Tab-separated table of C-alpha atoms in Angstrom:
chain	number	residue	atom	x	y	z
A	17	ASP	CA	42.412	-19.990	-37.283
A	18	GLY	CA	45.011	-19.026	-34.690
A	19	GLY	CA	48.424	-20.570	-34.864
A	20	ILE	CA	52.128	-20.225	-35.532
A	21	THR	CA	53.502	-20.100	-39.041
A	22	GLN	CA	57.115	-20.976	-39.752
A	23	SER	CA	58.695	-20.466	-43.145
A	24	PRO	CA	60.254	-21.808	-45.157
A	25	LYS	CA	59.618	-25.485	-44.433
A	26	TYR	CA	62.957	-26.476	-45.978
A	27	LEU	CA	66.027	-24.266	-46.276
A	28	PHE	CA	69.447	-24.881	-47.738
A	29	ARG	CA	72.451	-22.825	-46.709
A	30	LYS	CA	75.822	-22.567	-48.311
A	31	GLU	CA	78.940	-22.369	-46.196
A	32	GLY	CA	79.525	-18.807	-44.958
A	33	GLN	CA	75.968	-17.610	-45.547
A	34	ASN	CA	73.567	-16.093	-43.067
A	35	VAL	CA	69.971	-17.278	-43.313
A	36	THR	CA	66.823	-16.071	-41.570
A	37	LEU	CA	63.979	-18.299	-40.417
A	38	SER	CA	60.571	-16.696	-40.083
A	39	CYS	CA	58.133	-17.241	-37.207
A	40	GLU	CA	54.768	-15.464	-37.035
A	41	GLN	CA	51.930	-16.057	-34.548
A	42	ASN	CA	48.380	-14.710	-34.366
A	43	LEU	CA	47.586	-16.143	-30.933
A	44	ASN	CA	48.283	-12.874	-29.112
A	45	HIS	CA	50.931	-14.670	-27.040
A	46	ASP	CA	53.543	-12.577	-25.276
A	47	ALA	CA	56.298	-15.205	-25.063
A	48	MET	CA	58.043	-16.771	-28.053
A	49	TYR	CA	60.842	-19.331	-28.253
A	50	TRP	CA	63.286	-20.914	-30.678
A	51	TYR	CA	64.450	-24.500	-30.217
A	52	ARG	CA	66.794	-26.678	-32.193
A	53	GLN	CA	66.332	-30.441	-32.549
A	54	ASP	CA	69.009	-32.811	-33.826
A	55	PRO	CA	68.203	-36.402	-34.875
A	56	GLY	CA	67.373	-38.606	-31.902
A	57	GLN	CA	67.753	-35.746	-29.466
A	58	GLY	CA	65.507	-33.496	-27.457
A	59	LEU	CA	64.834	-29.826	-27.966
A	60	ARG	CA	67.540	-27.336	-27.024
A	61	LEU	CA	66.654	-23.698	-26.371
A	62	ILE	CA	68.353	-21.098	-28.572
A	63	TYR	CA	66.628	-17.806	-27.652
A	64	TYR	CA	63.406	-16.694	-26.055
A	65	SER	CA	61.461	-13.473	-25.694
A	66	GLN	CA	58.851	-12.645	-23.093
A	67	ILE	CA	57.991	-9.186	-24.395
A	68	VAL	CA	58.503	-6.980	-27.439
A	69	ASN	CA	61.994	-5.500	-27.785
A	70	ASP	CA	63.464	-7.891	-25.225
A	71	PHE	CA	64.958	-11.379	-25.543
A	72	GLN	CA	67.277	-13.713	-23.650
A	73	LYS	CA	69.857	-16.273	-24.659
A	74	GLY	CA	69.064	-19.912	-24.177
A	75	ASP	CA	71.479	-22.799	-23.785
A	76	ILE	CA	72.932	-22.730	-27.310
A	77	ALA	CA	72.728	-19.098	-28.497
A	78	GLU	CA	76.216	-18.909	-30.044
A	79	GLY	CA	76.033	-18.403	-33.815
A	80	TYR	CA	72.394	-17.270	-33.740
A	81	SER	CA	70.644	-13.912	-33.463
A	82	VAL	CA	67.020	-12.834	-33.032
A	83	SER	CA	64.858	-9.734	-32.967
A	84	ARG	CA	61.445	-9.009	-31.479
A	85	GLU	CA	60.186	-5.768	-33.004
A	86	LYS	CA	56.555	-6.899	-33.114
A	87	LYS	CA	54.550	-9.091	-30.769
A	88	GLU	CA	53.586	-11.383	-33.651
A	89	SER	CA	57.052	-11.963	-35.078
A	90	PHE	CA	60.263	-13.557	-33.780
A	91	PRO	CA	62.704	-14.243	-36.650
A	92	LEU	CA	65.871	-16.280	-36.108
A	93	THR	CA	69.068	-15.646	-38.059
A	94	VAL	CA	71.559	-18.481	-38.353
A	95	THR	CA	74.899	-16.784	-38.915
A	96	SER	CA	78.046	-18.102	-40.531
A	97	ALA	CA	79.493	-18.373	-37.019
A	98	GLN	CA	77.220	-21.360	-36.364
A	99	LYS	CA	79.471	-24.197	-37.480
A	100	ASN	CA	76.959	-27.019	-37.440
A	101	PRO	CA	73.592	-25.509	-38.359
A	102	THR	CA	71.986	-28.566	-39.976
A	103	ALA	CA	68.973	-29.299	-37.757
A	104	PHE	CA	65.213	-29.031	-37.338
A	105	TYR	CA	64.270	-25.586	-35.967
A	106	LEU	CA	61.083	-25.133	-33.994
A	107	CYS	CA	59.394	-21.902	-33.003
A	108	ALA	CA	56.910	-21.895	-30.135
A	109	SER	CA	54.772	-19.412	-28.264
A	110	SER	CA	53.086	-19.276	-24.888
A	111	ILE	CA	50.554	-17.016	-23.212
A	112	ASP	CA	52.057	-17.538	-19.774
A	113	GLU	CA	55.814	-18.121	-20.132
A	114	GLY	CA	55.314	-21.844	-20.443
A	115	TYR	CA	53.223	-22.705	-17.380
A	116	TYR	CA	50.431	-24.189	-19.507
A	117	GLY	CA	52.745	-25.379	-22.272
A	118	TYR	CA	53.686	-24.184	-25.714
A	119	THR	CA	52.075	-24.062	-29.113
A	120	PHE	CA	54.607	-25.073	-31.762
A	121	GLY	CA	54.960	-24.102	-35.385
A	122	SER	CA	55.470	-26.792	-38.015
A	123	GLY	CA	59.255	-26.301	-38.082
A	124	THR	CA	61.988	-25.446	-40.573
A	125	ARG	CA	64.496	-28.056	-41.650
A	126	LEU	CA	67.839	-26.385	-42.390
A	127	THR	CA	70.553	-28.182	-44.333
A	128	VAL	CA	74.061	-26.982	-45.123
A	129	VAL	CA	75.114	-27.749	-48.699
B	20	GLN	CA	72.803	-35.291	-14.385
B	21	LYS	CA	70.371	-34.526	-17.188
B	22	GLU	CA	67.464	-32.293	-16.256
B	23	VAL	CA	64.956	-34.770	-17.719
B	24	GLU	CA	65.710	-38.480	-17.971
B	25	GLN	CA	63.736	-40.738	-20.283
B	26	ASN	CA	64.407	-44.179	-21.676
B	27	SER	CA	65.020	-43.606	-25.387
B	28	GLY	CA	63.410	-46.900	-26.373
B	29	PRO	CA	62.165	-48.124	-28.692
B	30	LEU	CA	59.336	-49.381	-26.528
B	31	SER	CA	57.338	-51.991	-28.428
B	32	VAL	CA	53.762	-52.630	-27.285
B	33	PRO	CA	51.092	-54.841	-28.911
B	34	GLU	CA	47.989	-53.160	-30.261
B	35	GLY	CA	45.281	-52.911	-27.622
B	36	ALA	CA	47.686	-53.144	-24.678
B	37	ILE	CA	48.720	-50.441	-22.200
B	38	ALA	CA	51.863	-48.447	-23.007
B	39	SER	CA	53.724	-47.045	-19.989
B	40	LEU	CA	56.247	-44.251	-20.416
B	41	ASN	CA	58.316	-42.942	-17.533
B	42	CYS	CA	60.363	-39.850	-16.800
B	43	THR	CA	62.368	-38.363	-13.929
B	44	TYR	CA	63.372	-34.730	-13.541
B	45	SER	CA	65.911	-32.853	-11.450
B	46	ASP	CA	64.329	-29.461	-10.671
B	47	ARG	CA	62.336	-29.676	-7.418
B	48	GLY	CA	60.915	-26.210	-8.064
B	49	SER	CA	59.097	-27.277	-11.237
B	50	GLN	CA	55.391	-26.521	-11.161
B	51	SER	CA	53.908	-27.904	-14.352
B	52	PHE	CA	54.712	-30.956	-16.414
B	53	PHE	CA	53.902	-31.938	-19.955
B	54	TRP	CA	53.858	-34.833	-22.350
B	55	TYR	CA	54.300	-33.988	-26.013
B	56	ARG	CA	53.823	-36.424	-28.882
B	57	GLN	CA	56.054	-36.009	-31.919
B	58	TYR	CA	55.571	-37.909	-35.153
B	59	SER	CA	58.629	-38.373	-37.346
B	60	GLY	CA	59.456	-35.166	-39.213
B	61	LYS	CA	56.714	-33.189	-37.452
B	62	SER	CA	56.608	-30.692	-34.604
B	63	PRO	CA	55.648	-31.697	-31.042
B	64	GLU	CA	51.997	-31.688	-30.020
B	65	LEU	CA	50.888	-31.203	-26.413
B	66	ILE	CA	48.818	-34.190	-25.261
B	67	MET	CA	48.885	-33.948	-21.454
B	68	PHE	CA	49.525	-31.232	-18.855
B	69	ILE	CA	49.659	-31.928	-15.111
B	70	TYR	CA	50.621	-29.731	-12.173
B	71	SER	CA	49.396	-31.482	-9.025
B	72	ASN	CA	50.347	-34.828	-7.512
B	73	GLY	CA	48.234	-37.768	-8.569
B	74	ASP	CA	46.581	-38.845	-11.789
B	75	LYS	CA	45.030	-36.886	-14.615
B	76	GLU	CA	42.999	-38.687	-17.250
B	77	ASP	CA	42.062	-37.522	-20.743
B	78	GLY	CA	40.504	-40.161	-22.957
B	79	ARG	CA	42.951	-43.033	-23.384
B	80	PHE	CA	45.774	-41.052	-21.765
B	81	THR	CA	46.605	-40.848	-18.049
B	82	ALA	CA	49.432	-38.720	-16.680
B	83	GLN	CA	50.783	-39.452	-13.210
B	84	LEU	CA	52.881	-37.040	-11.150
B	85	ASN	CA	54.827	-37.693	-7.954
B	86	LYS	CA	56.719	-34.554	-6.958
B	87	ALA	CA	58.354	-36.155	-3.913
B	88	SER	CA	59.953	-38.786	-6.167
B	89	GLN	CA	60.410	-36.303	-9.062
B	90	TYR	CA	58.672	-38.762	-11.335
B	91	VAL	CA	56.174	-38.335	-14.171
B	92	SER	CA	54.576	-41.066	-16.228
B	93	LEU	CA	52.184	-41.437	-19.138
B	94	LEU	CA	49.881	-44.401	-19.630
B	95	ILE	CA	48.227	-45.022	-22.973
B	96	ARG	CA	45.342	-47.493	-22.811
B	97	ASP	CA	44.088	-49.524	-25.780
B	98	SER	CA	47.195	-48.620	-27.785
B	99	GLN	CA	46.611	-47.946	-31.464
B	100	PRO	CA	49.053	-47.926	-34.409
B	101	SER	CA	48.525	-44.147	-34.579
B	102	ASP	CA	50.127	-43.892	-31.124
B	103	SER	CA	53.492	-44.883	-32.652
B	104	ALA	CA	55.585	-41.751	-32.135
B	105	THR	CA	58.228	-40.215	-29.894
B	106	TYR	CA	56.927	-38.930	-26.561
B	107	LEU	CA	58.737	-35.993	-24.972
B	108	CYS	CA	58.565	-35.481	-21.219
B	109	SER	CA	59.021	-31.856	-20.153
B	110	TYR	CA	58.512	-29.337	-17.368
B	111	SER	CA	58.338	-25.580	-16.965
B	112	SER	CA	61.211	-23.776	-15.258
B	113	ALA	CA	62.098	-20.084	-15.095
B	114	SER	CA	59.840	-18.931	-17.935
B	115	LYS	CA	60.762	-21.763	-20.313
B	116	ILE	CA	60.207	-25.462	-20.821
B	117	ILE	CA	62.907	-28.107	-20.437
B	118	PHE	CA	62.538	-31.187	-22.658
B	119	GLY	CA	63.780	-34.727	-22.380
B	120	SER	CA	65.203	-36.547	-25.393
B	121	GLY	CA	62.037	-38.595	-25.796
B	122	THR	CA	60.914	-42.215	-25.745
B	123	ARG	CA	60.185	-43.823	-29.084
B	124	LEU	CA	56.990	-45.908	-28.887
B	125	SER	CA	56.090	-48.523	-31.476
B	126	ILE	CA	52.681	-50.224	-31.484
B	127	ARG	CA	52.834	-53.589	-33.213
B	128	PRO	CA	49.680	-55.086	-34.822
């Protein structure tokens, strides 16, 4: 079945550590996105990529980095520069840059310990 | 001004009644609009997509779009306990989707 796989489902980070969240899709979608969701709030865009080897910053890119070396994969690294990383992270993909909507992965819940 | 305005709720509706969720947006250039349903602790799920003025019906769900008023709504008929969730209003803009903060809907037996 086609879909988006995010891993891990839960992740714990110590202060000062970098962590990488995985996002893989087998939908043959060109565009991929990372959003962050805090309790009781909407989704805020971190980074997005419309094509391999190219990506753009979203509204809250500071403290995060991404790569897009393969069409299927769009990993997100939460660096130690991100001071408040505890949140629910959602990866999404789209065949048409969002015109018909996104398909979301199941999310990764990151907690700082 | 927020790009997408929604009442955060909670909106409490009796089982079997019609739930009405409303949303306004700021970008007049938006072409397509979405309603996502999000259960607690889960990722959003697309339930309705609309791009032209008027109504679009899919089962118990009806989306309504008025571009002149920059207004989108979602009606849920015959509300069921399984409809209890947060509903995110959103629209596409410049190759990405902008989301509202969501309306929490609670269906009471």
